[in-house]
Coordinates of C-alpha atoms in Angstrom, one line a residue:
Chain A
X719 CA 0.0 0.0 0.0
X720 CA 2.7 2.4 0.9
X721 CA 4.9 1.4 -2.1
X722 CA 3.8 4.2 -4.5
X723 CA 4.7 6.8 -1.9
X724 CA 8.2 5.7 -1.6
X725 CA 9.8 8.1 -4.0
X726 CA 8.5 11.0 -2.0
X727 CA 11.1 10.7 0.7
X728 CA 11.3 14.3 1.8
X729 CA 7.7 14.3 2.9
X730 CA 8.2 11.4 5.1
X731 CA 9.6 13.0 8.3
X732 CA 6.7 15.4 8.4
X733 CA 3.9 12.8 8.4
X734 CA 5.0 10.6 11.3
X735 CA 5.4 13.7 13.3
X736 CA 1.9 14.8 12.5
X737 CA 0.6 11.3 13.2
X738 CA 2.5 11.2 16.4
X739 CA 1.0 14.5 17.4
X740 CA -2.5 13.2 16.7
X741 CA -1.9 10.0 18.6
X742 CA -0.5 12.0 21.5
X743 CA -3.5 14.2 21.6
X744 CA -5.9 11.2 21.5
X745 CA -4.0 9.6 24.3
X746 CA -4.0 12.8 26.4
X747 CA -7.7 13.2 25.8
X748 CA -8.4 9.7 26.9
X749 CA -6.3 10.0 30.0
X750 CA -8.0 13.3 30.9
X751 CA -11.4 11.8 30.4
X752 CA -10.6 9.0 32.8
X753 CA -9.5 11.5 35.4
X754 CA -12.5 13.7 34.7
X755 CA -14.8 10.7 35.2
X756 CA -13.3 10.0 38.6
X757 CA -13.9 13.6 39.6
X758 CA -17.4 13.6 38.1
X759 CA -18.8 10.4 39.7
X760 CA -19.7 11.9 43.1
X761 CA -21.2 15.0 41.4
X762 CA -23.2 12.8 39.0
X763 CA -24.4 10.9 42.0
X764 CA -25.6 14.1 43.6
X765 CA -27.5 15.2 40.6
X766 CA -29.1 11.8 39.8
X767 CA -30.0 11.2 43.5
X768 CA -31.7 14.5 43.8
X769 CA -34.3 13.5 41.2
X770 CA -34.5 9.9 42.2
X771 CA -37.5 9.0 44.5
X772 CA -35.7 5.9 45.7
X773 CA -32.1 7.2 45.8
X774 CA -29.4 4.9 47.1
X775 CA -25.7 5.4 47.5
X776 CA -24.7 4.3 44.0
X777 CA -24.7 6.2 40.8
X778 CA -27.9 5.0 39.2
X779 CA -30.2 6.4 36.6
X780 CA -33.5 7.0 38.2
X781 CA -36.4 5.0 36.8
X782 CA -38.9 7.7 37.4
X783 CA -37.2 11.0 37.8
X784 CA -39.3 13.4 39.9
X785 CA -38.8 16.7 41.7
X786 CA -40.4 15.2 44.8
X787 CA -37.1 15.4 46.7
X788 CA -36.9 19.1 46.1
X789 CA -40.5 19.8 47.1
X790 CA -39.9 17.5 50.1
X791 CA -37.1 19.7 51.5
X792 CA -38.5 23.1 50.5
X793 CA -40.0 23.6 54.0
X794 CA -39.2 26.4 56.4
X795 CA -37.4 24.1 58.8
X796 CA -35.2 22.3 56.3
X797 CA -34.4 24.8 53.7
X798 CA -35.7 28.4 54.1
X799 CA -34.6 29.1 57.6
X800 CA -31.1 27.6 57.4
X801 CA -30.6 29.4 54.0
X802 CA -31.8 32.7 55.5
X803 CA -29.5 32.1 58.5
X804 CA -26.6 31.5 56.2
X805 CA -27.4 34.6 54.2
X806 CA -27.6 36.8 57.3
X807 CA -24.5 35.4 58.8
X808 CA -22.3 35.3 55.7
X809 CA -23.8 38.5 54.2
X810 CA -23.1 40.4 57.4
X811 CA -19.7 39.0 57.8
X812 CA -18.8 39.7 54.2
X813 CA -20.0 43.3 54.4
X814 CA -17.8 43.8 57.5
X815 CA -14.8 42.1 55.8
X816 CA -15.1 44.1 52.7
X817 CA -15.5 47.4 54.5
X818 CA -12.7 46.8 57.0
X819 CA -10.3 45.5 54.4
X820 CA -11.0 48.4 52.0
X821 CA -10.4 50.9 54.7
X822 CA -7.2 49.1 55.8
X823 CA -5.9 48.8 52.3
X824 CA -6.1 52.5 51.6
X825 CA -3.3 53.7 53.9
X826 CA -1.3 50.6 53.2
X827 CA -1.5 51.3 49.5
X828 CA -1.2 55.1 49.6
X829 CA 1.0 56.1 52.4
X830 CA 4.6 55.4 52.9
X831 CA 5.7 54.2 56.3
X832 CA 8.2 51.8 57.7
X833 CA 5.4 49.9 59.3
X834 CA 3.8 48.9 56.0
X835 CA 6.0 46.0 55.2
X836 CA 6.0 44.4 58.6
X837 CA 2.2 44.8 58.8
X838 CA 1.6 43.3 55.4
X839 CA 4.0 40.4 56.1
X840 CA 2.1 39.8 59.4
X841 CA -1.2 39.8 57.5
X842 CA 0.2 37.4 54.9
X843 CA 1.5 35.2 57.7
X844 CA -1.9 35.2 59.3
X845 CA -3.6 34.1 56.1
X846 CA -1.7 30.8 56.5
X847 CA -2.6 30.0 60.1
X848 CA -5.2 27.3 60.5
X849 CA -8.4 28.8 62.0
X850 CA -9.2 25.2 63.0
X851 CA -6.5 25.3 65.7
X852 CA -7.8 28.3 67.5
X853 CA -11.4 27.3 67.6
X854 CA -11.1 25.8 71.1
X855 CA -9.9 29.1 72.8
X856 CA -12.3 31.1 70.6
X857 CA -15.1 28.9 72.1
X858 CA -13.8 29.7 75.6
X859 CA -13.6 33.4 74.9
X860 CA -17.1 33.4 73.4
X861 CA -18.5 31.7 76.5
X862 CA -16.8 34.2 78.8
X863 CA -18.0 37.2 76.9
X864 CA -21.5 35.9 76.2
X865 CA -20.9 36.0 72.5
X866 CA -21.6 32.3 72.3
X867 CA -24.7 31.3 70.3
X868 CA -25.1 34.8 68.9
X869 CA -25.2 35.3 65.1
X870 CA -23.4 38.7 65.3
X871 CA -20.6 37.2 67.4
X872 CA -20.2 34.4 64.9
X873 CA -20.3 36.9 62.1
X874 CA -17.6 39.0 63.8
X875 CA -15.3 36.0 64.1
X876 CA -16.0 34.7 60.5
X877 CA -15.3 38.1 59.2
X878 CA -12.0 38.4 61.1
X879 CA -10.9 35.0 59.9
X880 CA -11.3 36.2 56.3
X881 CA -9.9 39.6 56.9
X882 CA -6.2 39.0 56.4
X883 CA -6.8 37.5 53.0
X884 CA -9.3 40.4 52.2
X885 CA -6.7 43.0 53.2
X886 CA -4.1 41.4 51.1
X887 CA -6.3 41.1 48.0
X888 CA -7.7 44.5 48.4
X889 CA -4.3 46.1 48.8
X890 CA -3.1 44.4 45.6
X891 CA -6.1 45.6 43.7
X892 CA -5.8 49.1 45.1
X893 CA -2.1 49.3 44.0
X894 CA -3.4 49.0 40.5
X895 CA -5.4 52.2 40.7
X896 CA -3.3 55.1 39.5
X897 CA -3.0 58.0 41.9
X898 CA -3.4 60.8 39.3
X899 CA -7.2 61.2 39.7
X900 CA -6.9 61.0 43.4
X901 CA -4.3 63.8 43.5
X902 CA -6.7 65.9 41.5
X903 CA -9.5 65.3 43.9
X904 CA -7.1 66.1 46.8
X905 CA -6.2 69.4 45.2
X906 CA -9.9 70.2 45.0
X907 CA -10.1 69.7 48.7
X908 CA -11.5 66.2 49.1
X909 CA -10.7 64.4 52.3
X910 CA -9.0 61.0 52.4
X911 CA -12.3 59.3 53.1
X912 CA -14.0 61.1 50.2
X913 CA -11.3 60.1 47.8
X914 CA -11.5 56.5 48.9
X915 CA -15.2 56.2 48.5
X916 CA -15.9 58.5 45.5
X917 CA -12.8 57.8 43.4
X918 CA -10.6 54.8 44.4
X919 CA -13.3 52.2 45.2
X920 CA -15.4 52.9 42.1
X921 CA -12.2 52.6 40.0
X922 CA -11.4 49.2 41.5
X923 CA -15.0 48.0 41.2
X924 CA -14.0 44.6 39.8
X925 CA -11.5 44.1 42.5
X926 CA -14.0 44.9 45.2
X927 CA -16.4 42.5 43.6
X928 CA -13.8 39.7 43.7
X929 CA -13.1 40.2 47.3
X930 CA -16.8 40.4 48.2
X931 CA -17.8 37.3 46.3
X932 CA -14.7 35.3 47.3
X933 CA -15.2 36.1 51.0
X934 CA -18.9 35.2 50.7
X935 CA -18.1 31.8 49.1
X936 CA -15.5 31.0 51.8
X937 CA -18.0 31.8 54.6
X938 CA -21.0 30.1 53.0
X939 CA -19.0 26.8 52.9
X940 CA -17.5 27.3 56.4
X941 CA -18.7 24.5 58.7
X942 CA -16.4 24.5 61.8
X943 CA -16.9 28.1 62.9
X944 CA -20.8 28.1 63.1
X945 CA -20.7 24.5 64.3
X946 CA -18.6 25.5 67.3
X947 CA -20.1 28.9 68.0
X948 CA -23.9 28.5 67.4
X949 CA -26.0 26.1 69.4
X950 CA -29.7 27.0 69.0
X951 CA -31.1 25.0 66.1
X952 CA -33.1 28.0 64.9
X953 CA -29.9 29.9 64.3
X954 CA -27.9 27.4 62.4
X955 CA -26.8 28.1 58.9
X956 CA -27.2 25.6 56.1
X957 CA -23.6 24.2 56.5
X958 CA -24.4 23.0 60.0
X959 CA -28.1 22.1 59.5
X960 CA -27.1 19.8 56.5
X961 CA -24.5 18.1 58.8
X962 CA -27.1 17.5 61.4
X963 CA -29.3 16.2 58.6
X964 CA -26.9 13.4 57.7
X965 CA -24.5 13.5 60.6
X966 CA -27.0 11.9 63.0
X967 CA -27.0 8.5 61.3
X968 CA -29.3 6.9 63.8
X969 CA -32.5 6.9 61.7
X970 CA -33.1 6.1 58.0
X971 CA -31.3 8.7 55.9
X972 CA -33.3 10.0 53.0
X973 CA -30.5 10.3 50.5
X974 CA -32.6 11.7 47.8
X975 CA -33.8 14.6 49.9
X976 CA -30.3 15.2 51.3
X977 CA -29.0 15.4 47.7
X978 CA -31.7 17.8 46.8
X979 CA -30.9 20.0 49.8
X980 CA -27.2 19.8 49.0
X981 CA -27.9 21.1 45.5
X982 CA -30.0 24.0 46.8
X983 CA -27.3 24.8 49.4
X984 CA -24.5 24.7 46.9
X985 CA -26.2 26.6 44.1
X986 CA -25.4 30.2 45.3
X987 CA -21.6 29.6 45.6
X988 CA -21.4 27.7 42.3
X989 CA -23.1 30.6 40.5
X990 CA -21.0 33.2 42.3
X991 CA -17.8 31.3 41.4
X992 CA -18.8 31.2 37.8
X993 CA -19.3 34.9 38.0
X994 CA -15.8 35.7 39.1
X995 CA -13.9 32.6 37.7
X996 CA -11.9 34.6 35.2
X997 CA -10.8 37.3 37.5
X998 CA -10.0 34.9 40.3
X999 CA -7.8 32.9 37.9
X1000 CA -5.7 36.0 37.2
X1001 CA -5.8 37.1 40.8
X1002 CA -4.2 33.9 41.9
X1003 CA -1.4 34.2 39.4
X1004 CA -0.8 37.7 40.5
X1005 CA -1.1 37.3 44.2
X1006 CA 1.6 34.7 44.5
X1007 CA -1.2 32.2 45.0
X1008 CA -2.1 33.2 48.5
X1009 CA -4.9 31.2 50.0
X1010 CA -6.6 31.8 53.3
Chain B
X325 CA 3.4 57.5 47.7
X326 CA 3.2 60.3 50.2
X327 CA 3.3 60.6 53.9
X328 CA 0.1 60.2 55.9
X329 CA -1.9 63.2 57.0
X330 CA -3.3 63.8 60.5
X331 CA -5.9 61.1 60.4
X332 CA -4.1 59.1 57.6
X333 CA -3.8 55.9 59.5
X334 CA -7.2 56.0 61.1
X335 CA -8.9 53.7 58.4
X336 CA -6.7 50.9 59.6
X337 CA -8.4 50.9 63.0
X338 CA -11.4 48.6 62.4
X339 CA -9.3 45.9 60.8
X340 CA -6.6 46.1 63.5
X341 CA -9.2 46.0 66.3
X342 CA -10.9 42.9 64.8
X343 CA -7.6 41.2 64.2
X344 CA -6.4 41.9 67.7
X345 CA -9.7 40.9 69.4
X346 CA -10.7 37.9 67.4
X347 CA -7.4 36.5 66.2
X348 CA -4.5 37.6 68.2
X349 CA -6.6 37.4 71.4
X350 CA -7.6 33.8 70.9
X351 CA -4.0 32.9 69.9
X352 CA -2.7 34.5 73.1
X353 CA -5.5 32.8 75.1
X354 CA -4.5 29.5 73.4
X355 CA -1.0 29.9 74.7
X356 CA -2.3 30.5 78.2
X357 CA -4.8 27.6 78.3
X358 CA -2.4 25.2 76.9
X359 CA -0.4 25.5 80.2
X360 CA -3.4 25.0 82.4
X361 CA -5.6 22.1 83.3
X362 CA -8.8 23.9 82.3
X363 CA -11.8 21.6 82.0
X364 CA -15.3 22.3 80.6
X365 CA -16.9 21.6 84.0
X366 CA -16.1 24.1 86.7
X367 CA -13.6 26.6 85.3
X368 CA -12.9 27.8 88.9
X369 CA -10.5 24.9 89.4
X370 CA -8.2 25.9 86.6
X371 CA -4.6 25.7 87.6
X372 CA -1.3 26.5 85.9
X373 CA 0.3 23.1 85.1
X374 CA 3.4 24.1 83.1
X375 CA 4.3 21.6 80.4
X376 CA 2.2 18.8 81.9
X377 CA -0.2 18.9 78.9
X378 CA 2.6 18.6 76.4
X379 CA 4.3 15.8 78.4
X380 CA 1.0 14.0 78.6
X381 CA 0.5 14.4 74.9
X382 CA 3.8 12.9 73.9
X383 CA 3.3 10.0 76.3
X384 CA -0.3 9.5 75.0
X385 CA -0.5 6.7 72.4
X386 CA -3.7 8.2 71.0
X387 CA -1.9 11.5 70.4
X388 CA 1.0 9.8 68.8
X389 CA -1.5 8.0 66.6
X390 CA -3.1 11.3 65.7
X391 CA 0.3 12.7 64.7
X392 CA 1.0 9.7 62.6
X393 CA -2.4 9.9 60.9
X394 CA -2.0 13.6 60.3
X395 CA 1.3 12.8 58.6
X396 CA -0.3 10.0 56.5
X397 CA -3.2 12.3 55.6
X398 CA -0.9 15.2 54.6
X399 CA 1.5 13.1 52.6
X400 CA -1.2 11.2 50.7
X401 CA -3.6 14.0 50.1
X402 CA -1.4 17.0 49.8
X403 CA 2.1 16.0 48.7
X404 CA 1.2 13.1 46.5
X405 CA -2.4 13.6 45.7
X406 CA -3.3 17.3 45.2
X407 CA 0.2 18.3 44.1
X408 CA 1.1 15.6 41.7
X409 CA -2.4 15.1 40.3
X410 CA -2.8 18.9 39.9
X411 CA 0.5 19.0 38.0
X412 CA -0.6 16.0 35.9
X413 CA -3.9 17.6 35.1
X414 CA -2.4 21.0 34.2
X415 CA 0.2 19.3 32.0
X416 CA -2.3 17.1 30.2
X417 CA -4.7 19.9 29.7
X418 CA -2.2 21.9 27.7
X419 CA -2.1 19.1 25.2
X420 CA -5.7 18.1 25.2
X421 CA -8.4 19.2 22.8
X422 CA -10.5 22.1 23.9
X423 CA -13.8 20.3 24.8
X424 CA -12.0 17.7 26.9
X425 CA -10.0 20.5 28.6
X426 CA -13.2 22.5 29.4
X427 CA -15.0 19.4 30.6
X428 CA -12.2 18.2 32.9
X429 CA -11.7 21.7 34.3
X430 CA -15.3 22.1 35.1
X431 CA -15.6 18.9 37.1
X432 CA -12.3 19.4 39.0
X433 CA -13.2 22.9 39.9
X434 CA -16.8 22.0 40.8
X435 CA -15.4 19.6 43.4
X436 CA -13.4 22.5 44.8
X437 CA -16.2 25.1 44.8
X438 CA -18.8 22.9 46.6
X439 CA -19.1 23.6 50.3
X440 CA -17.0 21.3 52.6
X441 CA -19.9 19.5 54.1
X442 CA -21.5 18.7 50.7
X443 CA -18.2 17.3 49.5
X444 CA -18.0 15.2 52.7
X445 CA -21.5 13.9 52.1
X446 CA -20.7 13.0 48.5
X447 CA -17.5 11.2 49.3
X448 CA -19.1 9.5 52.3
X449 CA -21.7 8.1 49.8
X450 CA -19.0 7.2 47.3
X451 CA -16.9 5.2 49.8
X452 CA -19.7 3.5 51.6
X453 CA -20.1 -0.3 51.3
X454 CA -23.1 0.2 49.1
X455 CA -21.5 3.2 47.4
X456 CA -20.3 3.9 43.9
X457 CA -16.7 2.9 44.4
X458 CA -17.7 -0.7 45.3
X459 CA -20.2 -0.6 42.4
X460 CA -17.3 0.0 40.0
X461 CA -15.1 -2.6 41.6
X462 CA -17.9 -5.2 41.4
X463 CA -18.4 -4.3 37.8
X464 CA -14.7 -4.9 37.2
X465 CA -14.8 -8.1 39.2
X466 CA -12.4 -6.7 41.7
X467 CA -12.8 -7.4 45.4
X468 CA -14.9 -4.7 47.1
X469 CA -14.7 -3.7 50.8
X470 CA -16.1 -1.3 53.4
X471 CA -13.6 1.5 52.8
X472 CA -14.7 3.7 55.6
X473 CA -14.2 0.9 58.0
X474 CA -11.1 -0.9 56.7
X475 CA -9.1 2.0 55.3
X476 CA -10.7 5.2 56.8
X477 CA -7.6 7.3 56.6
X478 CA -7.1 6.4 52.9
X479 CA -10.8 7.2 52.2
X480 CA -10.6 10.7 53.8
X481 CA -7.3 11.4 52.1
X482 CA -8.8 10.6 48.7
X483 CA -11.7 12.8 49.6
X484 CA -9.3 15.6 50.3
X485 CA -7.6 15.0 47.0
X486 CA -10.9 15.1 45.2
X487 CA -11.7 18.3 46.9
X488 CA -8.4 20.1 46.9
X489 CA -6.7 19.3 43.5
X490 CA -8.3 22.1 41.6
X491 CA -6.2 24.7 43.5
X492 CA -3.0 23.0 42.5
X493 CA -4.3 22.6 39.0
X494 CA -5.0 26.3 38.7
X495 CA -1.6 27.2 40.1
X496 CA 0.2 24.9 37.7
X497 CA -1.8 25.9 34.7
X498 CA -0.8 29.5 35.4
X499 CA 2.9 28.5 35.9
X500 CA 3.0 26.3 32.8
X501 CA 1.5 29.1 30.8
X502 CA 4.4 31.3 31.6
X503 CA 7.0 29.0 30.2
X504 CA 8.2 30.5 26.9
X505 CA 7.1 28.2 24.1
X506 CA 10.4 28.4 22.1
X507 CA 12.4 26.7 24.9
X508 CA 10.3 23.6 24.9
X509 CA 10.1 23.7 21.1
X510 CA 13.8 23.9 20.8
X511 CA 14.2 20.9 23.0
X512 CA 11.7 19.0 21.0
X513 CA 13.5 19.8 17.8
X514 CA 16.7 18.6 19.4
X515 CA 14.9 15.3 20.0
X516 CA 14.3 15.4 23.7
X517 CA 11.4 13.0 24.6
X518 CA 8.4 14.3 26.4
X519 CA 9.4 12.9 29.7
X520 CA 13.0 14.3 29.4
X521 CA 11.6 17.7 28.5
X522 CA 9.3 17.6 31.4
X523 CA 12.1 16.6 33.9
X524 CA 14.9 18.9 32.6
X525 CA 13.0 21.9 31.4
X526 CA 9.4 22.2 32.7
X527 CA 10.1 21.1 36.3
X528 CA 13.1 23.4 37.0
X529 CA 11.2 26.3 35.4
X530 CA 8.2 26.0 37.7
X531 CA 10.0 25.0 40.9
X532 CA 8.9 28.1 42.7
X533 CA 5.3 27.4 42.0
X534 CA 5.8 23.8 43.2
X535 CA 7.3 25.0 46.4
X536 CA 4.5 27.6 46.9
X537 CA 1.8 25.1 46.1
X538 CA 3.2 22.4 48.4
X539 CA 3.4 24.8 51.2
X540 CA -0.1 26.1 50.8
X541 CA -1.6 22.6 50.3
X542 CA 0.1 21.4 53.4
X543 CA -1.1 24.2 55.5
X544 CA -4.6 23.7 54.1
X545 CA -4.5 20.0 54.8
X546 CA -3.2 20.4 58.3
X547 CA -6.4 22.2 59.3
X548 CA -9.0 20.0 57.6
X549 CA -11.7 19.2 60.1
X550 CA -15.2 19.2 58.6
X551 CA -14.4 16.7 55.9
X552 CA -13.1 14.1 58.3
X553 CA -15.6 14.8 61.0
X554 CA -18.5 14.4 58.7
X555 CA -17.2 11.3 56.9
X556 CA -15.9 9.2 59.8
X557 CA -15.9 11.3 63.0
X558 CA -12.3 10.2 63.3
X559 CA -13.4 6.6 63.6
X560 CA -13.7 3.7 63.6
X561 CA -11.9 3.8 66.9
X562 CA -9.2 6.4 66.3
X563 CA -8.3 5.2 62.8
X564 CA -8.9 8.5 61.0
X565 CA -8.4 10.8 63.9
X566 CA -6.0 13.5 62.7
X567 CA -4.8 16.3 65.0
X568 CA -7.7 18.7 64.5
X569 CA -10.2 15.9 65.2
X570 CA -8.2 14.7 68.2
X571 CA -8.1 18.3 69.5
X572 CA -11.9 18.7 69.2
X573 CA -12.5 15.3 70.7
X574 CA -10.3 15.9 73.8
X575 CA -11.6 19.4 74.3
X576 CA -15.3 18.8 73.9
X577 CA -16.2 15.1 74.1
X578 CA -13.7 14.5 77.0
X579 CA -14.0 18.1 78.3
X580 CA -10.2 18.5 78.6
X581 CA -10.0 22.1 77.3
X582 CA -6.4 22.5 78.5
X583 CA -5.1 19.3 76.9
X584 CA -7.0 20.0 73.6
X585 CA -5.6 23.5 73.4
X586 CA -2.1 22.2 74.0
X587 CA -2.6 20.1 70.8
X588 CA -4.0 23.1 69.0
X589 CA -0.9 25.1 70.0
X590 CA 1.3 22.4 68.6
X591 CA -0.7 22.6 65.4
X592 CA -0.3 26.4 65.3
X593 CA 3.4 26.1 65.8
X594 CA 3.8 23.5 63.0
X595 CA 1.8 25.7 60.7
X596 CA 3.7 28.9 61.7
X597 CA 6.9 27.1 60.7
X598 CA 5.4 26.3 57.3
X599 CA 4.1 29.9 56.9
X600 CA 7.6 31.3 57.7
X601 CA 9.1 29.1 55.0
X602 CA 6.4 30.2 52.6
X603 CA 7.1 33.8 53.3
X604 CA 10.8 33.2 52.6
X605 CA 9.9 31.6 49.4
X606 CA 7.7 34.5 48.3
X607 CA 10.6 36.9 49.2
X608 CA 13.0 35.2 46.9
X609 CA 10.5 35.2 44.2
X610 CA 10.1 39.0 44.2

């Protein structure tokens, strides 16, 4: 078959290379698909179970897909109250984190001082400390100061735990805003606070959005902090209520309903992540990949 | 840059107050309690006991077991799992076709974005006796077993790999993207095989990212609590009880706040060590 092609020798080195490339690409695709399947299986189980009236623990196509699991959990006690609690807790904490870190970032980004570097290094160091480790003393402090089992106390702590990372991100974004416009406003007699709110923050809108959404995602998924600091069932956010849902494995667990609730609980963060995915990607590259 | 005005540094106040009260405060308090015999019941009887909690810890086989399991958990899930798998994924994705790349990225990142407890629930179901993993093993005619009972620390480590690999993948994708194309192409023309190119060119060029990523993965993994607690509660027995779980168990189930906090302090110290190394790395990078 290849005999008639033989005289065309110069063309030969090109073809094998191209064939090799194609083969390589196919092999790569195949390997990635295997890995992707491994990552996808638990997610596929979640989606399938949520619409399966007789959901078990295995990936299994539902015979009669229904939305019964969803309507089953859409009650005040299971879904609406915990979600509202999460929203209040994480919304409040996020607002505080964003406000405090924007304020803190301004002098750090704009003024020169020999304290800047040590302060920022301390902040960076703090982003690395495991919050898990200090939860026992925090619990003790909260008991002594009557902050235990209060939403605002928990929000204050959640906010602080996210603050180092918030300051660091915010400062990096603020450094990207040129000072020219600010100088102009200053000359016109604007105070520092006015320049920050009227000029700097609007100019770094996307950066503020990233910090806000990122903080919110981190807090929405946080389990240990509210698990330790909140006790009354009526105050628990979704992360803890879902744990009580399947953590008390004494009775029969309704996996379908649990899956449905997991989907409802996860939806906001997945949507928010999609919203900032691009910016977060570049933010990671730029920030030296700092993670709180 | 200019010097601060009269109230120039005032905006720093809220952040500093919050950090002092809710972060530095507890850390300081942590250092104090670790040297006392504080218990949950009757705080009036709290005495200063010096290094007793630490001596007790190092003599306690359950503590030593927790240290060992933390090491296993960290090595499997962070060093080997998240780091290598993340690098592998990032490398493969550069050569894959676009739809495959997008699909893989979406699944890996979805596992990362999901809340911790949802991830724990999904992997709990996956590793259960009646779960998907055994379903696949049955289908392949391989022996199945009760993973959460026989190999709980392996199960939670894999859960952590599933959950945390996306971060490494993103870091490495960014790092690989910054390698100039012509260098690898030159090596390819010179006839260096894929593996040789990877070992002699790619790896040295991204070594800083590797160090950074390892450091952050390790720190992250050292503090994992919810995932393990929701999947196994540290059990059966103590067979998946890493240091954070041990700390929680001692402080709250056994009411030994002082002892639990001593463990927390050790955890903080180890993490600080890693953080300092991380800061040094960042410094050399700039």
